[in-house]
Short mmCIF file of C-alpha atoms in Angstrom, two decimals:
data_model
loop_
_atom_site.label_atom_id
_atom_site.label_comp_id
_atom_site.label_asym_id
_atom_site.label_seq_id
_atom_site.Cartn_x
_atom_site.Cartn_y
_atom_site.Cartn_z
CA ASP A 25 137.50 -26.63 36.02
CA ALA A 26 136.24 -30.02 34.79
CA GLY A 27 132.76 -30.96 34.31
CA VAL A 28 131.19 -34.00 35.58
CA THR A 29 133.42 -37.13 34.20
CA GLN A 30 131.89 -40.40 33.51
CA SER A 31 133.96 -44.24 32.59
CA PRO A 32 134.05 -46.23 30.50
CA THR A 33 132.09 -44.01 27.83
CA HIS A 34 131.01 -46.91 25.93
CA LEU A 35 130.68 -50.80 27.34
CA ILE A 36 129.30 -54.11 25.61
CA LYS A 37 128.31 -56.83 27.83
CA THR A 38 126.86 -60.39 27.78
CA ARG A 39 123.26 -61.18 29.88
CA GLY A 40 124.56 -62.40 33.54
CA GLN A 41 127.23 -60.61 33.46
CA HIS A 42 128.38 -57.94 36.05
CA VAL A 43 129.37 -54.15 35.09
CA THR A 44 130.32 -51.03 37.14
CA LEU A 45 130.01 -47.54 35.95
CA ARG A 46 132.44 -44.67 37.47
CA CYS A 47 131.46 -40.70 37.75
CA SER A 48 133.68 -37.73 39.21
CA PRO A 49 132.07 -34.67 40.26
CA ILE A 50 132.63 -31.19 39.49
CA SER A 51 134.86 -30.46 41.94
CA GLY A 52 132.62 -29.23 45.44
CA HIS A 53 129.88 -31.15 44.49
CA LYS A 54 129.26 -33.46 47.33
CA SER A 55 126.26 -34.67 45.67
CA VAL A 56 126.29 -37.60 43.12
CA SER A 57 122.65 -39.14 41.10
CA TRP A 58 122.63 -41.17 38.94
CA TYR A 59 120.15 -41.78 36.03
CA GLN A 60 119.60 -44.97 33.55
CA GLN A 61 117.82 -43.27 29.97
CA VAL A 62 116.27 -45.81 27.23
CA LEU A 63 116.11 -44.51 23.47
CA GLY A 64 113.39 -42.21 23.17
CA GLN A 65 112.60 -42.01 27.10
CA GLY A 66 113.23 -39.08 29.60
CA PRO A 67 116.15 -39.83 31.83
CA GLN A 68 114.93 -42.31 35.08
CA PHE A 69 116.35 -42.01 38.85
CA ILE A 70 117.93 -44.74 40.24
CA PHE A 71 120.20 -43.57 42.91
CA GLN A 72 120.77 -40.14 44.57
CA TYR A 73 123.94 -40.12 47.05
CA TYR A 74 124.74 -37.14 49.64
CA GLU A 75 127.92 -36.56 51.74
CA LYS A 76 128.66 -40.17 51.08
CA GLU A 77 124.95 -41.69 52.34
CA GLU A 78 122.37 -42.98 50.42
CA ARG A 79 119.53 -40.16 49.80
CA GLY A 80 117.19 -41.87 47.10
CA ARG A 81 116.18 -44.73 44.92
CA GLY A 82 114.38 -44.84 42.23
CA ASN A 83 112.12 -48.15 41.44
CA PHE A 84 114.95 -50.55 40.20
CA PRO A 85 115.94 -53.75 41.34
CA ASP A 86 118.21 -55.11 44.05
CA ARG A 87 120.69 -55.90 40.99
CA PHE A 88 121.46 -51.75 41.28
CA SER A 89 123.50 -50.90 43.62
CA ALA A 90 125.65 -47.62 44.18
CA ARG A 91 128.44 -45.84 46.28
CA GLN A 92 129.84 -42.61 47.04
CA PHE A 93 133.49 -42.65 48.10
CA PRO A 94 135.44 -39.95 50.45
CA ASN A 95 136.60 -37.75 46.90
CA TYR A 96 133.18 -37.47 46.08
CA SER A 97 133.22 -39.77 42.99
CA SER A 98 131.15 -42.74 42.59
CA GLU A 99 130.32 -46.19 40.94
CA LEU A 100 126.99 -47.89 39.73
CA ASN A 101 127.05 -51.47 39.85
CA VAL A 102 124.73 -53.62 38.23
CA ASN A 103 124.46 -57.43 38.79
CA ALA A 104 123.23 -60.43 36.48
CA LEU A 105 122.84 -58.08 33.39
CA LEU A 106 119.36 -58.29 31.87
CA LEU A 107 119.19 -57.20 27.72
CA GLY A 108 116.71 -54.40 29.31
CA ASP A 109 119.52 -52.52 30.89
CA SER A 110 120.73 -51.58 27.92
CA ALA A 111 120.80 -47.87 27.92
CA LEU A 112 122.57 -44.68 28.62
CA TYR A 113 123.71 -44.19 32.23
CA LEU A 114 124.06 -40.64 33.66
CA CYS A 115 125.99 -39.29 36.44
CA ALA A 116 124.86 -35.80 37.65
CA SER A 117 126.24 -34.36 40.38
CA SER A 118 124.93 -30.79 42.17
CA LEU A 119 127.00 -28.57 44.85
CA LEU A 120 123.84 -29.41 47.56
CA ALA A 121 121.35 -32.03 47.49
CA ASP A 122 118.88 -29.99 46.19
CA SER A 123 121.28 -27.73 43.74
CA PRO A 124 121.19 -27.28 40.09
CA LEU A 125 122.44 -30.92 38.40
CA HIS A 126 124.89 -31.35 35.96
CA PHE A 127 125.70 -33.76 33.78
CA GLY A 128 128.71 -36.33 32.40
CA ASN A 129 128.66 -36.98 29.32
CA GLY A 130 127.31 -40.59 30.08
CA THR A 131 128.35 -44.34 29.61
CA ARG A 132 126.45 -46.54 26.81
CA LEU A 133 126.27 -50.32 27.93
CA THR A 134 124.74 -52.71 25.59
CA VAL A 135 124.05 -56.01 26.80
CA THR A 136 124.30 -59.19 24.18
CA GLY B 240 105.86 -40.08 41.82
CA ILE B 241 105.15 -37.10 40.46
CA GLN B 242 103.48 -37.29 36.86
CA VAL B 243 105.60 -34.72 34.27
CA GLU B 244 104.32 -33.65 31.03
CA GLN B 245 105.65 -31.99 28.49
CA SER B 246 104.09 -30.53 24.61
CA PRO B 247 104.42 -30.54 22.42
CA PRO B 248 105.98 -33.50 22.00
CA ASP B 249 107.87 -32.59 18.48
CA LEU B 250 108.54 -29.32 17.23
CA ILE B 251 110.04 -28.27 13.59
CA LEU B 252 110.95 -24.48 13.49
CA GLN B 253 112.75 -22.63 10.85
CA GLU B 254 115.47 -20.93 11.52
CA GLY B 255 114.88 -17.08 13.57
CA ALA B 256 111.22 -18.11 14.28
CA ASN B 257 110.31 -18.11 18.59
CA SER B 258 108.54 -21.12 20.52
CA THR B 259 107.37 -21.81 23.75
CA LEU B 260 107.40 -25.27 25.58
CA ARG B 261 105.34 -26.35 28.07
CA CYS B 262 105.66 -28.26 31.24
CA ASN B 263 102.94 -29.43 33.66
CA PHE B 264 103.36 -31.07 36.48
CA SER B 265 100.86 -33.07 39.26
CA ASP B 266 102.12 -31.60 42.56
CA SER B 267 103.48 -28.99 44.32
CA VAL B 268 107.20 -28.93 43.48
CA ASN B 269 110.25 -27.33 44.81
CA ASN B 270 112.61 -28.12 42.26
CA LEU B 271 112.24 -27.79 38.27
CA GLN B 272 114.93 -28.08 36.31
CA TRP B 273 114.91 -27.50 31.74
CA PHE B 274 117.48 -29.39 29.95
CA HIS B 275 118.44 -29.36 26.47
CA GLN B 276 119.88 -32.97 25.51
CA ASN B 277 122.11 -32.26 22.08
CA PRO B 278 121.82 -34.93 19.15
CA TRP B 279 125.34 -36.44 20.87
CA GLY B 280 123.11 -37.31 23.96
CA GLN B 281 124.63 -34.27 25.92
CA LEU B 282 122.59 -33.16 28.67
CA ILE B 283 122.96 -29.38 29.75
CA ASN B 284 121.22 -27.87 32.27
CA LEU B 285 119.51 -24.59 30.92
CA PHE B 286 117.78 -23.53 33.94
CA TYR B 287 116.81 -24.04 37.90
CA ILE B 288 112.97 -22.55 38.24
CA PRO B 289 111.27 -23.81 40.80
CA SER B 290 109.16 -20.57 40.40
CA GLY B 291 109.28 -16.73 38.72
CA THR B 292 111.30 -15.88 35.52
CA LYS B 293 114.42 -16.18 34.23
CA GLN B 294 116.56 -15.13 30.77
CA ASN B 295 119.63 -16.51 29.16
CA GLY B 296 120.23 -15.08 26.30
CA ARG B 297 117.82 -16.62 23.54
CA LEU B 298 116.26 -18.25 26.08
CA SER B 299 114.04 -17.63 29.12
CA ALA B 300 111.67 -19.56 31.43
CA THR B 301 108.61 -18.78 33.91
CA THR B 302 107.29 -21.12 36.23
CA VAL B 303 104.03 -20.62 37.95
CA ALA B 304 104.30 -23.14 41.03
CA THR B 305 100.76 -22.82 41.99
CA GLU B 306 99.33 -23.54 38.78
CA ARG B 307 101.56 -26.51 38.51
CA TYR B 308 103.15 -25.57 35.33
CA SER B 309 106.85 -24.28 33.36
CA LEU B 310 107.29 -22.73 29.98
CA LEU B 311 110.84 -22.65 28.23
CA TYR B 312 110.89 -19.78 25.59
CA ILE B 313 113.17 -19.65 22.59
CA SER B 314 113.73 -16.51 20.51
CA SER B 315 115.44 -16.49 17.29
CA SER B 316 115.53 -20.21 17.15
CA GLN B 317 119.37 -21.19 15.70
CA THR B 318 119.96 -24.85 14.18
CA THR B 319 122.00 -25.44 17.13
CA ASP B 320 119.22 -24.89 19.12
CA SER B 321 118.31 -28.77 17.72
CA GLY B 322 117.82 -31.93 19.98
CA VAL B 323 115.69 -32.67 23.28
CA TYR B 324 114.25 -30.09 25.88
CA PHE B 325 113.53 -31.89 29.40
CA CYS B 326 111.74 -30.70 31.78
CA ALA B 327 112.03 -32.22 35.56
CA ALA B 328 110.79 -31.86 38.70
CA LYS B 329 110.60 -32.81 42.09
CA ARG B 330 108.24 -32.91 45.31
CA ALA B 331 109.54 -30.74 48.51
CA GLY B 332 110.84 -33.90 50.63
CA ALA B 333 111.29 -36.09 47.79
CA ASN B 334 115.09 -37.24 46.32
CA ASN B 335 113.05 -38.07 42.84
CA LEU B 336 113.71 -35.68 40.48
CA PHE B 337 111.41 -36.88 37.76
CA PHE B 338 111.75 -36.20 34.10
CA GLY B 339 109.41 -35.52 31.33
CA THR B 340 109.53 -37.06 27.92
CA GLY B 341 110.81 -34.29 26.46
CA THR B 342 110.12 -31.92 23.07
CA ARG B 343 112.04 -32.51 20.06
CA LEU B 344 112.97 -29.35 18.77
CA THR B 345 114.51 -29.65 14.88
CA VAL B 346 115.12 -25.88 13.61
CA ILE B 347 115.29 -26.02 9.64
CA PRO B 348 117.88 -23.25 7.78
#
């Protein structure tokens, strides 16, 4: 079975632009979570979706939004990019909302 | 949110040595997971262990929920064990899984 897949793997954007990151969960998993990992720190929770509904949101500004589609894949959108948004964005899927997380390889976003 | 503290922050081991990594959390949890992030950034789930003890090969983990800590044991360490080990915890009724700052392990041949 395929693991969690994320696209793109790398992305370079300019301040003020918008970005969309994509995630496909493990087949059968109904929950997708998004995390931001800045260099040298642990991942920080951004969103969790379960059965296409938002279950939780971390301490991130409204520039960050996400959604989950009927096939359980997910998108993370970030508007008006700032230099500080440069990070590794990780998507994780789990069978249920509280099950073990399985991470994708991440999207490395660089904002210049 | 819940505070998750890990110790030690850095650890250097000779190949074959054993080690214990500690994770303290500030509140009652219903979800506690250990992860290994390899040098290429990939995060691998090692254990889902809100309480009790589990073993998987050379790795084992114990969570004492009533005392708010978890331990990860690595025996007979190998160079491929190098990387950063994170623990992450969540309170019952909450949606946020909070990660600690990690323990960076370097195993030298």
